Amino acid sequence: MPEKVIVAREIPEAGLRPLEAFDVTVLSERPPGREALMEAARGAGGLLTTVTEKVDAGVLDAAGEGLKVVANMAVGYDNVDVEAATGRGVVVTNTPGVLDETTADVAFMLLLAAARRLGEGERLVRAGEWEAWGPKMLTGPDVWGKRLGIVGFGGIGQAVARRARGFGMQVAYTARSPKEDAEHEVGARHLELDDLLRQSDFVSLHTPLTEETRHLIGARELDLMPETAVLVNTSRGPIVDEAALADALSERRIFAAGLDVYEEEPRVYPKLLGLENVVLAPHIGSASIETRDKMAGMAAENVRAVLSGEPAQNPVNL
Ligand code: NAP
């Protein structure tokens, strides 16, 4: 009997090909919900999940002792209880590297859109309220030549830094350990977080969500930023205290923000929805056709490897 594999969401075809030898069930286009995931997972050897599935001890236990691998179709894996998986001998994998450039594009898109007020402009045009070119209409800060602070200088943070170079920006970064090669490559300098916030015109967040980074940016940190500053978050929602951000934006203590991720997706903090100076994207950082194919193929290949007795290519535990 081929081993049972549950694919939690409809994924690109590239993610189903490596699994042809297995008994695969694809659950749904929309998030399946906890009960349906647990029910379907019973007796599975592999689970292919996405950021919308919370894979905790309950889900792992529902799958049972035959579960060998949880392959998350994302680089972030804060939705998976890795400790619980490790304790049960289950390999957890992610999809690093293949989405760096694509996600950096969205970070830069949000940075530009927030600074140059694209969302406000679009709403004006669509509402039929644009009357004429205006000397003071929808002006925002220049991006080119400004100071960019990158919080978390891994694959995506460094890809953002490369884009910033093309805009003649001065780049600073913070990470847990120095990145000398990358500093050299993009001419970035290391700063402690508080100094980076004080000295940057734009701040872009690229750390994983961990207990250390939850609410890394709160009221105190937002107050360190200049009033002209723009904050971009394409990492994970809970890294920013959304209530504090909404207050800072509405009181114009920072100029604008661009967000791709939220504390309780798909819910957006209500006050943010009413603000003009925030650009809101629906978690589309990695959503290019090519990159989603690669992510799906990579996740599936990790499932195939583990269920075939081979080492996983992208394990985050075992
Ligand atoms: P990565 O290569 O692992 O880089 C993460 C960086 O964060 C590293 O430089 C790391 O520093 C730094 N870091 C970790 N903890 C930190 C802390 N407490 N303070 C300061 N820096 C810290 O990850 P990545 O591939 O660039 O992805 C980053 C995150 O982006 C992912 O975890 C994911 O949640 C998110 N993401 C979102 C989307 C989207 O659709 N919006 C798409 C892809 C990824 P060290 O190297 O020194 O440890």
XYZ file of C-alpha atoms and ligand atoms in Angstrom:
366
model
C 0.000 0.000 0.000
C 1.442 3.420 -0.927
C 1.836 5.758 2.017
C -0.849 8.324 2.669
C 0.047 11.976 2.084
C -2.251 14.865 2.920
C -1.799 18.095 0.967
C -3.684 20.703 2.971
C -4.408 23.197 0.166
C -4.694 23.106 -3.609
C -1.106 23.738 -4.740
C 0.564 24.185 -8.145
C 0.861 21.018 -10.235
C 4.652 21.077 -9.677
C 3.958 20.092 -6.095
C 1.964 16.997 -6.989
C 4.392 15.419 -9.475
C 7.002 14.259 -6.892
C 4.162 12.602 -4.966
C 2.822 10.417 -7.777
C 3.898 7.183 -6.049
C 1.888 8.007 -2.919
C -1.770 7.934 -1.915
C -2.322 11.702 -2.080
C -5.396 13.579 -0.897
C -5.594 17.306 -1.604
C -7.958 18.848 0.938
C -9.263 22.153 -0.369
C -8.656 25.422 -2.136
C -9.499 27.316 1.064
C -7.904 26.617 4.463
C -9.381 23.264 5.557
C -9.832 24.181 9.232
C -8.461 22.313 12.201
C -11.095 19.567 12.490
C -10.946 18.657 8.799
C -7.136 18.640 8.857
C -7.080 16.370 11.922
C -9.648 14.011 10.443
C -7.816 13.795 7.111
C -4.381 13.430 8.728
C -5.315 10.193 10.530
C -2.850 7.512 9.433
C -0.853 9.808 7.126
C 2.898 9.411 6.651
C 3.320 12.947 5.328
C 1.582 16.319 5.608
C 2.212 19.124 3.138
C 1.022 22.302 4.832
C 1.022 26.069 4.304
C 1.005 29.107 6.589
C -2.766 28.794 7.052
C -2.507 25.448 8.868
C -1.559 25.401 12.521
C 0.288 22.123 13.029
C 0.386 21.626 16.781
C 0.623 18.593 19.074
C -3.094 17.894 18.559
C -2.707 17.654 14.779
C 0.447 15.547 15.093
C -1.324 13.173 17.492
C -4.361 12.966 15.219
C -2.063 11.864 12.398
C -0.651 9.162 14.636
C 2.618 7.323 14.987
C 3.043 6.723 11.253
C 3.625 10.440 10.601
C 7.192 10.997 9.420
C 7.251 14.440 7.810
C 5.517 17.824 7.877
C 6.645 19.804 4.833
C 5.650 23.452 5.151
C 5.303 25.271 1.819
C 6.923 28.438 3.216
C 10.296 29.547 4.530
C 8.718 30.602 7.842
C 7.481 27.733 9.990
C 6.048 29.515 13.029
C 2.737 27.743 12.256
C 4.346 24.395 13.126
C 5.125 23.293 16.683
C 8.643 22.103 15.845
C 9.382 20.994 19.398
C 6.292 18.771 19.461
C 7.248 17.335 16.053
C 10.822 16.664 17.157
C 9.586 14.900 20.270
C 7.534 12.578 18.054
C 10.392 11.965 15.613
C 8.643 13.909 12.821
C 10.872 15.803 10.366
C 9.740 19.394 9.669
C 10.910 21.037 6.443
C 10.560 24.488 4.854
C 11.327 26.133 1.493
C 14.271 28.524 1.998
C 16.009 30.472 -0.744
C 13.556 30.033 -3.630
C 11.379 32.970 -2.575
C 14.019 35.531 -1.603
C 13.915 37.669 -4.758
C 10.140 37.432 -5.166
C 9.453 38.483 -1.578
C 12.055 41.257 -1.792
C 10.165 42.580 -4.837
C 7.000 42.863 -2.742
C 8.869 44.549 0.117
C 10.213 47.117 -2.331
C 6.816 47.474 -3.984
C 5.258 48.299 -0.592
C 8.119 50.644 0.271
C 7.615 52.614 -2.937
C 3.822 52.503 -2.746
C 3.748 53.711 0.877
C 6.249 56.513 0.280
C 4.686 57.727 -2.965
C 1.102 57.232 -1.782
C 0.008 54.849 -4.518
C -2.930 53.439 -2.529
C -4.381 56.899 -1.905
C -3.864 57.829 -5.553
C -5.573 54.681 -6.810
C -8.552 55.240 -4.535
C -8.819 58.835 -5.776
C -8.781 57.818 -9.435
C -11.246 54.945 -9.003
C -13.647 57.174 -7.045
C -13.703 59.625 -9.973
C -12.405 62.336 -7.617
C -9.168 63.198 -9.421
C -9.711 66.674 -10.793
C -6.322 67.829 -12.045
C -2.564 67.518 -11.684
C -1.670 69.372 -8.493
C 1.605 70.979 -7.411
C 1.033 69.730 -3.842
C -1.112 66.733 -4.620
C -0.085 63.369 -3.064
C 3.502 64.334 -2.434
C 5.614 61.929 -0.408
C 9.276 61.459 0.432
C 11.815 60.427 -2.165
C 13.047 56.875 -1.962
C 16.229 57.198 -3.986
C 19.313 58.228 -2.043
C 17.626 57.738 1.348
C 18.634 55.544 4.329
C 17.185 52.041 4.506
C 17.327 49.957 7.698
C 16.853 46.218 7.253
C 15.852 44.231 10.334
C 16.905 40.603 9.763
C 19.605 40.224 7.142
C 19.100 36.718 5.738
C 17.998 35.648 2.271
C 15.179 38.163 1.862
C 16.765 41.048 3.783
C 19.868 40.841 1.600
C 17.758 40.673 -1.582
C 16.046 43.901 -0.450
C 19.483 45.454 0.119
C 20.506 44.630 -3.466
C 17.398 46.430 -4.763
C 18.162 49.413 -2.517
C 21.592 49.762 -4.105
C 19.913 50.377 -7.466
C 18.056 53.262 -5.814
C 21.292 54.738 -4.458
C 20.178 54.096 -0.869
C 22.471 53.795 2.135
C 21.784 50.465 3.774
C 22.105 49.501 7.444
C 21.029 46.193 8.971
C 20.568 44.357 12.189
C 20.735 40.588 12.723
C 21.804 38.270 15.512
C 25.273 37.746 14.012
C 27.372 39.993 11.721
C 27.178 39.283 7.988
C 30.548 40.456 6.730
C 30.300 39.012 3.207
C 26.905 40.559 2.654
C 28.067 43.859 4.192
C 30.787 43.930 1.591
C 28.530 42.861 -1.292
C 25.883 45.549 -0.773
C 27.867 48.105 1.200
C 25.621 47.664 4.256
C 26.714 48.528 7.788
C 25.631 46.876 10.992
C 23.677 48.871 13.590
C 21.928 47.920 16.808
C 18.137 47.988 16.416
C 17.524 51.264 18.288
C 20.187 53.104 16.291
C 18.876 51.624 13.049
C 15.366 52.863 13.861
C 16.632 56.352 14.744
C 18.822 56.652 11.657
C 16.621 55.168 8.897
C 14.157 56.837 6.539
C 12.758 53.410 5.640
C 12.683 50.281 7.809
C 11.952 46.867 6.316
C 11.380 43.799 8.536
C 12.798 40.381 7.586
C 13.227 38.275 10.726
C 11.410 35.017 11.377
C 8.627 35.086 13.993
C 10.032 33.693 17.234
C 9.452 34.443 20.904
C 12.327 36.969 20.620
C 10.851 38.828 17.652
C 7.173 38.917 18.719
C 6.280 42.639 18.994
C 9.892 43.544 18.190
C 8.402 46.775 16.835
C 6.063 48.335 19.404
C 5.229 51.835 20.637
C 8.738 52.457 21.997
C 10.436 51.434 18.762
C 7.994 53.409 16.579
C 8.754 56.484 18.678
C 12.446 56.118 17.857
C 11.704 56.443 14.140
C 11.705 59.886 12.501
C 8.278 61.414 11.748
C 9.121 61.125 8.058
C 9.881 57.393 8.251
C 8.141 54.524 6.461
C 7.823 51.012 7.942
C 7.472 47.926 5.724
C 6.545 44.484 7.040
C 6.666 41.430 4.791
C 7.922 39.077 7.535
C 5.160 37.979 9.952
C 2.358 40.099 11.419
C 3.044 39.562 15.142
C 6.538 41.063 14.774
C 4.747 44.442 14.809
C 2.323 45.548 17.522
C -0.527 46.512 15.173
C -2.374 48.642 17.738
C 0.783 50.678 18.383
C 1.410 50.991 14.638
C -2.145 52.181 13.974
C -1.730 54.854 16.697
C 1.633 55.994 15.303
C 0.198 56.230 11.780
C -2.990 58.044 12.771
C -1.056 60.526 14.942
C 1.455 60.986 12.084
C 4.354 59.969 14.327
C 5.612 58.075 11.266
C 4.793 58.965 7.678
C 3.414 55.665 6.357
C 3.579 51.890 6.401
C 3.328 49.060 3.899
C 2.093 45.721 5.229
C 1.835 42.267 3.678
C 1.270 40.361 6.930
C -0.977 40.795 9.977
C -1.214 39.644 13.570
C -4.388 37.584 13.060
C -4.655 36.857 9.346
C -6.915 37.293 7.489
C -8.260 39.796 10.039
C -6.724 43.249 9.716
C -6.677 45.444 12.818
C -9.798 47.586 12.201
C -8.149 50.960 12.817
C -5.599 50.238 10.075
C -8.388 49.757 7.528
C -9.508 53.347 8.052
C -6.100 54.949 7.582
C -4.941 56.513 4.315
C -1.227 56.245 5.104
C -0.925 52.469 5.119
C -0.742 50.204 2.088
C -2.310 46.803 2.779
C -1.444 43.683 0.776
C -2.974 40.231 1.441
C 0.157 38.177 2.261
C 1.389 37.928 -1.338
C 5.139 38.155 -0.686
C 6.000 34.892 -2.459
C 3.046 34.928 -4.845
C 4.746 34.845 -8.223
C 3.833 32.004 -10.553
C 7.425 30.793 -10.831
C 8.143 30.961 -7.107
C 4.958 29.194 -6.027
C 5.860 26.367 -8.465
C 9.306 26.112 -6.859
C 7.936 26.206 -3.304
C 5.365 23.495 -4.041
C 7.948 21.306 -5.786
C 10.419 21.751 -2.931
C 7.884 20.907 -0.222
C 6.719 17.830 -2.146
C 10.284 16.699 -2.751
C 10.908 16.835 1.001
C 7.865 14.619 1.609
C 8.989 12.182 -1.082
C 12.518 11.975 0.303
C 11.532 11.293 3.905
C 8.866 8.737 2.954
C 11.435 7.027 0.692
C 13.930 6.723 3.549
C 16.210 9.497 2.205
C 17.313 12.593 4.128
C 15.119 15.666 3.675
C 16.768 18.487 1.739
C 15.393 21.283 3.906
C 14.928 20.039 7.467
C 14.504 22.596 10.252
C 14.770 19.975 13.013
C 16.053 16.346 13.105
P 16.506 33.907 6.938
O 17.335 33.765 5.717
O 16.512 32.831 7.958
O 16.927 35.293 7.627
C 16.397 35.701 8.838
C 17.246 36.818 9.410
O 16.623 37.266 10.626
C 18.673 36.416 9.752
O 19.562 37.427 9.351
C 18.639 36.323 11.277
O 19.885 36.642 11.874
C 17.662 37.412 11.607
N 17.105 37.270 12.954
C 16.586 36.172 13.543
N 16.202 36.463 14.796
C 16.498 37.767 14.996
C 16.359 38.636 16.079
N 15.833 38.223 17.234
N 16.763 39.922 15.926
C 17.311 40.346 14.766
N 17.481 39.552 13.692
C 17.077 38.275 13.811
O 14.969 34.125 6.569
P 14.353 34.686 5.204
O 14.263 33.582 4.228
O 15.025 35.954 4.836
O 12.851 34.976 5.682
C 12.564 35.837 6.754
C 11.099 35.701 7.142
O 10.286 36.291 6.145
C 10.594 34.251 7.207
O 10.884 33.646 8.456
C 9.105 34.400 6.966
O 8.399 34.436 8.182
C 8.993 35.726 6.226
N 8.479 35.561 4.841
C 7.307 36.163 4.478
C 6.858 36.043 3.186
C 5.573 36.711 2.741
O 4.858 36.141 1.936
N 5.279 37.908 3.190
C 7.564 35.304 2.243
C 8.738 34.703 2.644
C 9.193 34.833 3.953
P 21.053 35.534 12.038
O 21.370 35.076 10.654
O 22.140 36.306 12.644
O 20.467 34.447 12.864
